[in-house]
Amino acid sequence: MTVNEDSFTNWKHREEIAESMIPIIGKLHRERDVTVLLHSRSLVNKSVVSILKTHRFARQIAGEELSVTETLPFLQALTTLDLGPSQIDIGLLAEAYRADDQGKSVAEFTAEAVAGATGGNKIERREPRDVVLYGFGRIGRLLARLLIEKSGSGNGLRLRAVVVRRGGEQDIVKRASLLRRDSVHGQFQGTITVDEANSTIVANGNVIKVIYANDPAEIDYTAYGIDNAILIDNTGKWRDREGLSQHLRPGVDKVVLTAPGKGDVPNIVHGVNHDTLKPDERILSCASCTTNAIVPPLKAMADEYGVLRGHVETVHSFTNDQNLLDNYHKSERRGRSAPLNMVITETGAASAVAKALPELKAPITGSSIRVPVPDVSIAILNLQLGRATNREEVLDHLRNVSLTSPLKRQIDFISAPDAVSSDFIGSRHASIVDAGALKVDGDNAILYLWYDNEFGYSCQVVRVVQYVSGVEYPTYPAPAA
């Protein structure tokens, strides 16, 4: 057999294994509310090629490719266990098993590693929690996609309604079309139908009521069968407690803002300070996309090296707040054409660090430049550290953080030398460390952090909503402290 034939035969064999994994992953998700991960990446509803690519990607962060032949036995072992709702990372299981020298079988090792999710230790499946989206723009529609995607088990979060202002003739048809097709994020994964008579959008079986209102005070959500809901305001119209309290209408229990909160509204970055939320807190903010991008790696660096001061420069994709062509705008520069210019503007991300990471006493300054790309931004984080180090040490630290730490869902790591912004469209992490661009000189480190300011941020918002609703299930093996 030639080398080419051998390579192709190997590929077909791995395809066959990946195909056999799909029904197992799907059944665990639907019947037991178990989400199978591979190095923090969900394998639920993924294609054969996507599963194989996710395994190969492990090479960039772990140093060597992870094969489906290694992970399949762990997946099979999970089917024999009395599992409760959880997230189980078969990539971490395989890596930990490699390092184990106690001679256990895969089945024995797996049972021990996920013991917290089995038998008498397992948690009960939650009743679905109603979610309402107030606004249906760029972030609103991505949140809808994520909520629909995560409704497969029938538990967890359930998108019940979207609140918008009526836009004219065939309003609901046009809004459904925008959910179905997106110029940046591609096609909706599933089917969407519209019932104009009942003002509903049905997406993958999820019946979503479209409520037309000009003001929060107009709505009684219980009239639509909605109860104890979490309302996500993605309009940004109200940012303080007084304004956001208008959403606390009948049927709504909590309000989550997808913009930086003002005053005493808690600014939450999942993975960093979400566990500081008080159970009775009814109004909170998920901060900004840039705050979510810089705070997790900033914490990772501060915990290991200490940070004396820092500056963040964000090179940010343009947004709907800017004009397509030069026209009046209340801001001094945002009125200039977004697709034709680099536009210097302000960012509140640096000042927001103090809210999300109050233990960091170092002063952090920041500024931003909007550039002519529709999505994905990069934050350049320039830090003076508490001690001298070198590039290799920092790379190893951040790689390990992305693999095994409690911040692994927030921080990703890429070593591809030719990576560019469009490569990160659809990334589910809050930020991605670009290994090739990292610079370290003594006590000075400059991190280049990519982030999908739309989709990655939306994933962070959903994580916060899962946490406050009580449907964020534990992950096994447990990340290192």
Tab-separated table of C-alpha atoms in Angstrom:
chain	number	residue	atom	x	y	z
A	1	MET	CA	0.000	0.000	0.000
A	2	THR	CA	1.341	3.468	-0.918
A	3	VAL	CA	1.702	6.331	1.538
A	4	ASN	CA	-1.240	8.123	-0.118
A	5	GLU	CA	-3.456	5.043	0.125
A	6	ASP	CA	-2.429	4.497	3.735
A	7	SER	CA	-3.243	8.115	4.639
A	8	PHE	CA	-6.630	7.940	2.937
A	9	THR	CA	-7.463	4.630	4.619
A	10	ASN	CA	-6.584	6.139	7.979
A	11	TRP	CA	-8.841	9.123	7.267
A	12	LYS	CA	-11.779	6.881	6.331
A	13	HIS	CA	-11.241	4.864	9.509
A	14	ARG	CA	-11.332	7.994	11.641
A	15	GLU	CA	-14.440	9.162	9.782
A	16	GLU	CA	-16.132	5.892	10.666
A	17	ILE	CA	-15.230	6.297	14.337
A	18	ALA	CA	-16.482	9.911	14.385
A	19	GLU	CA	-19.752	8.758	12.796
A	20	SER	CA	-20.184	6.216	15.589
A	21	MET	CA	-19.661	8.956	18.193
A	22	ILE	CA	-22.514	11.168	16.965
A	23	PRO	CA	-25.488	9.045	18.163
A	24	ILE	CA	-23.804	8.450	21.530
A	25	ILE	CA	-23.222	12.184	22.036
A	26	GLY	CA	-26.784	12.968	20.953
A	27	LYS	CA	-28.380	10.365	23.219
A	28	LEU	CA	-26.396	11.501	26.258
A	29	HIS	CA	-27.510	15.076	25.586
A	30	ARG	CA	-31.192	14.365	24.974
A	31	GLU	CA	-31.808	11.688	27.583
A	32	ARG	CA	-29.435	12.609	30.413
A	33	ASP	CA	-28.708	16.301	29.853
A	34	VAL	CA	-24.999	15.527	29.469
A	35	THR	CA	-22.976	17.782	27.178
A	36	VAL	CA	-19.868	16.091	25.774
A	37	LEU	CA	-16.921	18.449	25.342
A	38	LEU	CA	-13.467	18.182	23.831
A	39	HIS	CA	-11.110	20.697	25.405
A	40	SER	CA	-14.075	22.938	26.301
A	41	ARG	CA	-15.616	22.661	22.806
A	42	SER	CA	-19.056	21.101	22.673
A	43	LEU	CA	-19.419	18.077	20.383
A	44	VAL	CA	-23.229	18.157	20.502
A	45	ASN	CA	-24.852	18.450	17.061
A	46	LYS	CA	-21.468	18.479	15.338
A	47	SER	CA	-20.721	16.852	11.986
A	48	VAL	CA	-18.170	14.111	11.357
A	49	VAL	CA	-15.670	16.580	9.922
A	50	SER	CA	-16.244	19.047	12.762
A	51	ILE	CA	-15.530	16.328	15.344
A	52	LEU	CA	-12.311	15.386	13.536
A	53	LYS	CA	-11.214	19.023	13.230
A	54	THR	CA	-11.856	19.617	16.922
A	55	HIS	CA	-9.634	16.644	17.755
A	56	ARG	CA	-6.909	17.944	15.464
A	57	PHE	CA	-7.115	21.421	16.959
A	58	ALA	CA	-5.947	19.978	20.259
A	59	ARG	CA	-2.485	19.783	18.665
A	60	GLN	CA	-2.210	23.585	18.714
A	61	ILE	CA	-2.791	23.822	22.428
A	62	ALA	CA	-1.630	20.493	23.807
A	63	GLY	CA	1.327	19.937	21.488
A	64	GLU	CA	0.039	16.770	19.820
A	65	GLU	CA	-3.079	15.714	17.984
A	66	LEU	CA	-5.778	13.890	19.887
A	67	SER	CA	-7.243	10.961	17.959
A	68	VAL	CA	-10.856	9.786	17.964
A	69	THR	CA	-9.449	6.305	18.599
A	70	GLU	CA	-8.288	7.623	21.990
A	71	THR	CA	-11.480	9.432	22.982
A	72	LEU	CA	-14.082	6.907	21.773
A	73	PRO	CA	-13.432	4.448	24.650
A	74	PHE	CA	-14.126	7.218	27.177
A	75	LEU	CA	-17.344	8.127	25.385
A	76	GLN	CA	-18.402	4.486	25.402
A	77	ALA	CA	-17.552	4.225	29.103
A	78	LEU	CA	-19.894	7.147	29.850
A	79	THR	CA	-22.851	5.218	28.412
A	80	THR	CA	-22.439	2.540	31.093
A	81	LEU	CA	-22.680	5.021	33.982
A	82	ASP	CA	-25.714	6.362	35.812
A	83	LEU	CA	-24.986	9.956	34.788
A	84	GLY	CA	-26.848	13.053	35.843
A	85	PRO	CA	-26.844	16.514	34.195
A	86	SER	CA	-23.254	17.575	33.595
A	87	GLN	CA	-20.602	18.592	31.095
A	88	ILE	CA	-17.934	15.967	30.493
A	89	ASP	CA	-14.708	16.758	28.646
A	90	ILE	CA	-13.468	13.573	26.952
A	91	GLY	CA	-10.353	15.427	25.808
A	92	LEU	CA	-9.330	16.100	29.387
A	93	LEU	CA	-10.238	12.535	30.327
A	94	ALA	CA	-7.940	11.172	27.619
A	95	GLU	CA	-5.107	13.542	28.601
A	96	ALA	CA	-5.426	12.659	32.299
A	97	TYR	CA	-5.531	8.941	31.498
A	98	ARG	CA	-2.284	9.224	29.527
A	99	ALA	CA	-0.592	10.681	32.602
A	100	ASP	CA	-2.096	8.145	35.022
A	101	ASP	CA	0.239	5.334	36.099
A	102	GLN	CA	-2.086	3.315	38.330
A	103	GLY	CA	-2.969	0.737	35.689
A	104	LYS	CA	-6.718	1.361	35.722
A	105	SER	CA	-8.911	0.425	32.785
A	106	VAL	CA	-10.579	3.214	30.792
A	107	ALA	CA	-13.928	2.277	32.354
A	108	GLU	CA	-12.519	2.387	35.900
A	109	PHE	CA	-10.684	5.652	35.302
A	110	THR	CA	-13.748	7.298	33.736
A	111	ALA	CA	-16.078	6.182	36.523
A	112	GLU	CA	-13.722	7.654	39.123
A	113	ALA	CA	-13.161	10.914	37.230
A	114	VAL	CA	-16.891	11.654	36.804
A	115	ALA	CA	-18.059	10.189	40.116
A	116	GLY	CA	-19.520	13.554	41.118
A	117	ALA	CA	-22.076	13.247	38.310
A	118	THR	CA	-23.183	9.671	38.973
A	119	GLY	CA	-25.424	7.708	41.305
A	120	GLY	CA	-26.290	9.435	44.549
A	121	ASN	CA	-24.006	12.377	43.707
A	122	LYS	CA	-25.801	13.433	40.560
A	123	ILE	CA	-27.951	16.543	40.542
A	124	GLU	CA	-31.550	16.510	39.427
A	125	ARG	CA	-32.537	17.726	35.987
A	126	ARG	CA	-33.892	21.261	36.160
A	127	GLU	CA	-37.238	22.389	34.884
A	128	PRO	CA	-36.897	24.658	31.829
A	129	ARG	CA	-36.384	28.329	32.706
A	130	ASP	CA	-38.206	30.861	30.533
A	131	VAL	CA	-36.094	33.461	28.734
A	132	VAL	CA	-37.278	36.668	27.039
A	133	LEU	CA	-35.164	38.708	24.628
A	134	TYR	CA	-35.876	42.433	24.735
A	135	GLY	CA	-34.540	43.561	21.374
A	136	PHE	CA	-33.630	41.448	18.365
A	137	GLY	CA	-30.549	43.019	16.810
A	138	ARG	CA	-27.058	41.578	16.263
A	139	ILE	CA	-26.647	40.231	19.809
A	140	GLY	CA	-30.319	39.360	20.245
A	141	ARG	CA	-30.401	37.084	17.211
A	142	LEU	CA	-27.155	35.349	18.181
A	143	LEU	CA	-28.528	34.788	21.676
A	144	ALA	CA	-31.613	33.290	20.059
A	145	ARG	CA	-29.444	30.908	18.017
A	146	LEU	CA	-27.540	29.808	21.115
A	147	LEU	CA	-30.651	29.359	23.252
A	148	ILE	CA	-32.327	27.302	20.527
A	149	GLU	CA	-29.183	25.210	20.087
A	150	LYS	CA	-29.057	24.467	23.815
A	151	SER	CA	-32.721	23.471	24.087
A	152	GLY	CA	-32.131	19.993	22.630
A	153	SER	CA	-32.444	18.183	25.955
A	154	GLY	CA	-35.739	19.872	26.757
A	155	ASN	CA	-34.265	21.220	29.990
A	156	GLY	CA	-32.207	24.264	30.808
A	157	LEU	CA	-33.164	27.546	29.146
A	158	ARG	CA	-36.221	27.970	26.951
A	159	LEU	CA	-36.598	31.014	24.704
A	160	ARG	CA	-40.254	31.996	25.003
A	161	ALA	CA	-40.518	35.474	23.538
A	162	VAL	CA	-38.855	38.354	21.733
A	163	VAL	CA	-39.941	41.953	22.356
A	164	VAL	CA	-39.520	44.476	19.542
A	165	ARG	CA	-41.086	47.608	18.131
A	166	ARG	CA	-43.240	46.917	15.097
A	167	GLY	CA	-41.263	47.773	12.003
A	168	GLY	CA	-43.980	47.789	9.389
A	169	GLU	CA	-45.500	45.362	6.902
A	170	GLN	CA	-44.351	41.730	7.186
A	171	ASP	CA	-42.316	42.650	10.260
A	172	ILE	CA	-42.205	39.129	11.699
A	173	VAL	CA	-41.326	37.586	8.317
A	174	LYS	CA	-38.367	39.927	7.916
A	175	ARG	CA	-37.151	39.324	11.461
A	176	ALA	CA	-37.361	35.569	10.957
A	177	SER	CA	-35.375	35.942	7.735
A	178	LEU	CA	-32.629	37.811	9.585
A	179	LEU	CA	-32.509	34.968	12.110
A	180	ARG	CA	-32.351	32.416	9.281
A	181	ARG	CA	-29.510	34.026	7.310
A	182	ASP	CA	-26.652	36.154	8.601
A	183	SER	CA	-23.961	37.727	6.408
A	184	VAL	CA	-21.281	37.184	9.050
A	185	HIS	CA	-22.358	34.069	10.960
A	186	GLY	CA	-23.952	32.117	8.123
A	187	GLN	CA	-27.085	30.007	7.978
A	188	PHE	CA	-29.186	29.077	10.997
A	189	GLN	CA	-28.599	25.419	11.814
A	190	GLY	CA	-32.117	24.070	11.533
A	191	THR	CA	-35.562	25.055	10.306
A	192	ILE	CA	-37.554	28.226	10.874
A	193	THR	CA	-41.225	28.775	10.124
A	194	VAL	CA	-43.439	31.802	10.734
A	195	ASP	CA	-47.033	31.941	11.971
A	196	GLU	CA	-48.053	35.529	11.249
A	197	ALA	CA	-51.588	35.051	12.549
A	198	ASN	CA	-50.308	34.080	16.002
A	199	SER	CA	-47.211	36.281	15.851
A	200	THR	CA	-44.811	33.412	16.442
A	201	ILE	CA	-41.540	32.126	15.037
A	202	VAL	CA	-40.999	28.375	15.313
A	203	ALA	CA	-37.274	27.498	15.256
A	204	ASN	CA	-36.276	23.844	15.614
A	205	GLY	CA	-39.561	23.237	17.400
A	206	ASN	CA	-39.159	26.180	19.780
A	207	VAL	CA	-42.261	28.377	19.663
A	208	ILE	CA	-41.136	31.986	20.136
A	209	LYS	CA	-43.768	34.663	20.646
A	210	VAL	CA	-42.992	38.019	19.041
A	211	ILE	CA	-44.382	40.722	21.343
A	212	TYR	CA	-44.732	44.203	19.924
A	213	ALA	CA	-44.279	46.990	22.470
A	214	ASN	CA	-42.824	50.487	22.611
A	215	ASP	CA	-42.172	50.415	26.341
A	216	PRO	CA	-41.572	47.741	29.025
A	217	ALA	CA	-44.535	49.025	31.030
A	218	GLU	CA	-46.926	47.860	28.303
A	219	ILE	CA	-46.249	44.153	28.840
A	220	ASP	CA	-47.702	41.557	31.196
A	221	TYR	CA	-45.654	38.453	30.385
A	222	THR	CA	-47.972	36.139	32.296
A	223	ALA	CA	-50.574	36.835	29.615
A	224	TYR	CA	-48.325	34.813	27.286
A	225	GLY	CA	-47.837	31.949	29.735
A	226	ILE	CA	-44.376	33.215	30.695
A	227	ASP	CA	-43.378	32.869	34.347
A	228	ASN	CA	-40.249	33.440	36.457
A	229	ALA	CA	-38.396	34.466	33.306
A	230	ILE	CA	-34.954	35.906	32.819
A	231	LEU	CA	-35.207	38.908	30.499
A	232	ILE	CA	-32.125	39.802	28.459
A	233	ASP	CA	-32.097	43.448	27.401
A	234	ASN	CA	-29.844	43.734	24.370
A	235	THR	CA	-31.010	47.205	23.322
A	236	GLY	CA	-28.635	49.072	25.641
A	237	LYS	CA	-31.293	51.759	26.062
A	238	TRP	CA	-31.268	51.503	29.869
A	239	ARG	CA	-28.084	50.835	31.815
A	240	ASP	CA	-28.791	51.809	35.414
A	241	ARG	CA	-30.903	50.075	38.031
A	242	GLU	CA	-33.793	52.507	37.748
A	243	GLY	CA	-34.118	52.100	33.988
A	244	LEU	CA	-33.639	48.335	33.942
A	245	SER	CA	-36.160	47.903	36.771
A	246	GLN	CA	-38.868	48.805	34.267
A	247	HIS	CA	-38.485	45.254	32.914
A	248	LEU	CA	-39.513	43.693	36.236
A	249	ARG	CA	-43.030	43.139	35.025
A	250	PRO	CA	-45.383	40.247	35.846
A	251	GLY	CA	-43.692	37.032	34.683
A	252	VAL	CA	-40.105	38.412	34.833
A	253	ASP	CA	-37.803	37.521	37.729
A	254	LYS	CA	-34.386	38.788	36.633
A	255	VAL	CA	-32.986	41.269	34.103
A	256	VAL	CA	-29.644	40.791	32.346
A	257	LEU	CA	-28.102	43.658	30.370
A	258	THR	CA	-25.795	43.038	27.392
A	259	ALA	CA	-23.855	46.278	27.861
A	260	PRO	CA	-21.820	47.798	30.691
A	261	GLY	CA	-24.030	48.539	33.681
A	262	LYS	CA	-23.939	51.898	35.432
A	263	GLY	CA	-24.112	52.801	39.096
A	264	ASP	CA	-24.544	49.836	41.419
A	265	VAL	CA	-25.502	47.352	38.689
A	266	PRO	CA	-23.067	44.399	38.996
A	267	ASN	CA	-20.857	43.920	35.908
A	268	ILE	CA	-20.329	40.172	35.517
A	269	VAL	CA	-17.656	38.419	33.459
A	270	HIS	CA	-18.385	34.713	33.515
A	271	GLY	CA	-15.417	32.685	34.772
A	272	VAL	CA	-14.055	35.597	36.773
A	273	ASN	CA	-16.691	37.008	39.125
A	274	HIS	CA	-19.996	35.283	38.338
A	275	ASP	CA	-19.855	33.452	41.653
A	276	THR	CA	-20.001	36.780	43.519
A	277	LEU	CA	-23.607	37.326	42.452
A	278	LYS	CA	-26.071	37.281	45.327
A	279	PRO	CA	-28.999	34.883	44.826
A	280	ASP	CA	-31.504	37.712	45.344
A	281	GLU	CA	-29.862	40.046	42.789
A	282	ARG	CA	-32.480	40.752	40.132
A	283	ILE	CA	-30.586	43.153	37.866
A	284	LEU	CA	-27.116	42.577	36.453
A	285	SER	CA	-24.907	43.376	33.494
A	286	CYS	CA	-22.641	41.166	31.381
A	287	ALA	CA	-20.301	44.136	30.817
A	288	SER	CA	-18.962	44.692	27.282
A	289	CYS	CA	-17.437	42.353	24.729
A	290	THR	CA	-14.037	43.984	25.249
A	291	THR	CA	-14.253	43.720	29.048
A	292	ASN	CA	-15.027	40.008	28.644
A	293	ALA	CA	-12.038	39.680	26.311
A	294	ILE	CA	-9.434	41.317	28.549
A	295	VAL	CA	-10.480	40.471	32.119
A	296	PRO	CA	-9.938	36.663	32.006
A	297	PRO	CA	-6.355	36.857	30.611
A	298	LEU	CA	-5.668	39.822	32.863
A	299	LYS	CA	-6.683	37.702	35.848
A	300	ALA	CA	-4.571	34.796	34.565
A	301	MET	CA	-1.516	37.055	34.326
A	302	ALA	CA	-2.150	38.784	37.653
A	303	ASP	CA	-2.555	35.487	39.496
A	304	GLU	CA	0.766	34.162	38.198
A	305	TYR	CA	2.994	37.230	37.844
A	306	GLY	CA	1.239	40.156	39.476
A	307	VAL	CA	0.307	43.237	37.444
A	308	LEU	CA	1.511	46.722	38.397
A	309	ARG	CA	-0.151	48.658	35.565
A	310	GLY	CA	-1.484	48.131	32.089
A	311	HIS	CA	-2.915	49.632	28.920
A	312	VAL	CA	-5.357	48.045	26.509
A	313	GLU	CA	-5.684	49.161	22.900
A	314	THR	CA	-8.611	47.580	21.099
A	315	VAL	CA	-8.774	47.355	17.333
A	316	HIS	CA	-12.503	46.828	17.043
A	317	SER	CA	-14.812	45.920	14.179
A	318	PHE	CA	-17.400	48.537	13.283
A	319	THR	CA	-20.888	48.317	14.783
A	320	ASN	CA	-24.437	49.490	14.068
A	321	ASP	CA	-23.758	52.551	16.196
A	322	GLN	CA	-21.607	53.973	13.371
A	323	ASN	CA	-22.731	55.448	10.073
A	324	LEU	CA	-22.247	53.659	6.750
A	325	LEU	CA	-21.533	57.038	5.122
A	326	ASP	CA	-20.604	60.378	6.672
A	327	ASN	CA	-23.590	61.811	8.501
A	328	TYR	CA	-24.536	63.473	11.752
A	329	HIS	CA	-23.748	61.489	14.903
A	330	LYS	CA	-23.825	62.608	18.532
A	331	SER	CA	-20.249	61.307	18.973
A	332	GLU	CA	-17.416	63.330	17.482
A	333	ARG	CA	-15.958	60.699	15.108
A	334	ARG	CA	-18.532	57.913	14.817
A	335	GLY	CA	-20.429	59.922	12.219
A	336	ARG	CA	-17.663	59.261	9.699
A	337	SER	CA	-18.100	56.334	7.322
A	338	ALA	CA	-17.437	53.056	9.154
A	339	PRO	CA	-16.535	50.929	6.074
A	340	LEU	CA	-14.092	53.548	4.775
A	341	ASN	CA	-12.179	54.693	7.839
A	342	MET	CA	-10.283	53.766	10.948
A	343	VAL	CA	-12.087	55.685	13.681
A	344	ILE	CA	-10.560	56.575	17.031
A	345	THR	CA	-13.156	56.260	19.779
A	346	GLU	CA	-13.471	55.678	23.487
A	347	THR	CA	-13.809	52.388	25.356
A	348	GLY	CA	-15.089	51.872	28.847
A	349	ALA	CA	-13.472	48.446	29.083
A	350	ALA	CA	-10.450	49.595	31.080
A	351	SER	CA	-12.514	51.301	33.766
A	352	ALA	CA	-14.875	48.307	33.845
A	353	VAL	CA	-11.990	46.071	34.946
A	354	ALA	CA	-12.292	47.491	38.466
A	355	LYS	CA	-15.894	46.272	38.698
A	356	ALA	CA	-15.203	42.757	37.438
A	357	LEU	CA	-11.792	42.325	39.083
A	358	PRO	CA	-11.766	44.580	42.171
A	359	GLU	CA	-8.826	42.747	43.750
A	360	LEU	CA	-6.593	44.039	40.931
A	361	LYS	CA	-5.348	47.388	42.214
A	362	ALA	CA	-3.195	48.146	39.171
A	363	PRO	CA	-4.271	51.155	37.078
A	364	ILE	CA	-5.493	50.087	33.608
A	365	THR	CA	-5.971	52.619	30.816
A	366	GLY	CA	-7.585	52.018	27.457
A	367	SER	CA	-8.528	53.357	24.040
A	368	SER	CA	-10.066	51.977	20.878
A	369	ILE	CA	-9.904	52.195	17.103
A	370	ARG	CA	-12.858	51.041	14.998
A	371	VAL	CA	-11.766	49.449	11.716
A	372	PRO	CA	-13.580	48.407	8.516
A	373	VAL	CA	-14.332	44.755	9.304
A	374	PRO	CA	-17.856	43.599	10.318
A	375	ASP	CA	-16.853	41.243	13.146
A	376	VAL	CA	-13.913	40.051	15.278
A	377	SER	CA	-11.678	42.450	17.158
A	378	ILE	CA	-8.284	42.288	18.829
A	379	ALA	CA	-7.231	43.672	22.200
A	380	ILE	CA	-3.565	44.501	22.701
A	381	LEU	CA	-2.895	44.224	26.425
A	382	ASN	CA	0.364	45.869	27.497
A	383	LEU	CA	1.263	44.915	31.075
A	384	GLN	CA	3.989	45.761	33.554
A	385	LEU	CA	4.293	42.605	35.637
A	386	GLY	CA	5.235	42.142	39.254
A	387	ARG	CA	8.267	40.053	38.320
A	388	ALA	CA	10.478	39.383	35.327
A	389	THR	CA	9.743	36.385	33.117
A	390	ASN	CA	10.281	35.221	29.546
A	391	ARG	CA	8.201	34.470	26.496
A	392	GLU	CA	8.318	30.679	26.800
A	393	GLU	CA	7.162	30.746	30.419
A	394	VAL	CA	4.224	33.039	29.650
A	395	LEU	CA	3.211	30.924	26.649
A	396	ASP	CA	3.258	27.760	28.740
A	397	HIS	CA	1.230	29.451	31.443
A	398	LEU	CA	-1.468	30.748	29.096
A	399	ARG	CA	-1.607	27.454	27.197
A	400	ASN	CA	-2.172	25.580	30.459
A	401	VAL	CA	-4.797	28.105	31.556
A	402	SER	CA	-6.678	27.538	28.293
A	403	LEU	CA	-6.563	23.770	28.767
A	404	THR	CA	-7.127	22.952	32.409
A	405	SER	CA	-7.961	26.025	34.498
A	406	PRO	CA	-11.373	27.377	35.566
A	407	LEU	CA	-10.883	29.963	32.791
A	408	LYS	CA	-10.658	27.392	29.988
A	409	ARG	CA	-14.098	28.328	28.632
A	410	GLN	CA	-13.076	31.989	28.504
A	411	ILE	CA	-9.504	31.770	27.192
A	412	ASP	CA	-8.504	29.980	24.017
A	413	PHE	CA	-4.997	29.656	22.596
A	414	ILE	CA	-3.767	29.533	19.011
A	415	SER	CA	-0.266	29.058	17.663
A	416	ALA	CA	-1.065	29.213	13.921
A	417	PRO	CA	1.457	31.664	12.426
A	418	ASP	CA	-0.923	32.922	9.716
A	419	ALA	CA	-4.048	33.545	11.817
A	420	VAL	CA	-6.156	36.584	10.861
A	421	SER	CA	-9.371	38.071	12.201
A	422	SER	CA	-11.844	36.124	10.052
A	423	ASP	CA	-10.457	32.848	11.453
A	424	PHE	CA	-12.164	33.659	14.757
A	425	ILE	CA	-15.700	34.266	13.519
A	426	GLY	CA	-17.873	31.950	15.585
A	427	SER	CA	-15.367	31.455	18.402
A	428	ARG	CA	-17.171	30.629	21.644
A	429	HIS	CA	-14.376	31.872	23.887
A	430	ALA	CA	-14.232	35.353	25.378
A	431	SER	CA	-10.716	35.795	23.981
A	432	ILE	CA	-8.052	33.865	22.101
A	433	VAL	CA	-4.373	34.293	22.912
A	434	ASP	CA	-2.279	34.666	19.742
A	435	ALA	CA	0.913	32.813	20.673
A	436	GLY	CA	2.900	34.059	17.701
A	437	ALA	CA	2.294	37.711	18.502
A	438	LEU	CA	3.101	37.562	22.226
A	439	LYS	CA	5.993	39.788	23.313
A	440	VAL	CA	7.816	39.546	26.646
A	441	ASP	CA	10.799	41.576	27.809
A	442	GLY	CA	11.651	41.176	31.488
A	443	ASP	CA	8.680	42.493	33.451
A	444	ASN	CA	6.852	43.756	30.362
A	445	ALA	CA	4.388	41.528	28.508
A	446	ILE	CA	2.222	42.414	25.506
A	447	LEU	CA	-0.672	40.030	24.819
A	448	TYR	CA	-2.606	40.005	21.546
A	449	LEU	CA	-6.127	38.776	22.226
A	450	TRP	CA	-8.574	38.037	19.407
A	451	TYR	CA	-12.287	37.957	20.177
A	452	ASP	CA	-15.517	37.551	18.253
A	453	ASN	CA	-17.160	40.614	19.722
A	454	GLU	CA	-20.577	39.310	18.653
A	455	PHE	CA	-20.665	35.523	19.024
A	456	GLY	CA	-18.011	35.025	21.702
A	457	TYR	CA	-19.646	37.711	23.798
A	458	SER	CA	-23.089	36.149	23.281
A	459	CYS	CA	-21.692	32.847	24.591
A	460	GLN	CA	-20.516	34.637	27.729
A	461	VAL	CA	-23.972	36.142	28.192
A	462	VAL	CA	-25.614	32.711	27.912
A	463	ARG	CA	-23.156	31.308	30.479
A	464	VAL	CA	-24.153	34.032	32.943
A	465	VAL	CA	-27.852	33.369	32.296
A	466	GLN	CA	-27.297	29.645	32.824
A	467	TYR	CA	-25.550	30.377	36.100
A	468	VAL	CA	-28.218	32.685	37.538
A	469	SER	CA	-30.982	30.330	36.411
A	470	GLY	CA	-29.370	27.315	38.110
A	471	VAL	CA	-28.899	25.295	34.912
A	472	GLU	CA	-25.133	25.660	34.597
A	473	TYR	CA	-24.116	22.075	35.235
A	474	PRO	CA	-20.715	21.049	36.672
A	475	THR	CA	-17.859	20.029	34.385
A	476	TYR	CA	-15.840	16.810	34.740
A	477	PRO	CA	-12.994	16.212	35.147
A	478	ALA	CA	-12.988	19.250	37.436
A	479	PRO	CA	-10.581	21.985	36.254
A	480	ALA	CA	-7.445	22.582	38.293
A	481	ALA	CA	-7.751	25.383	40.805
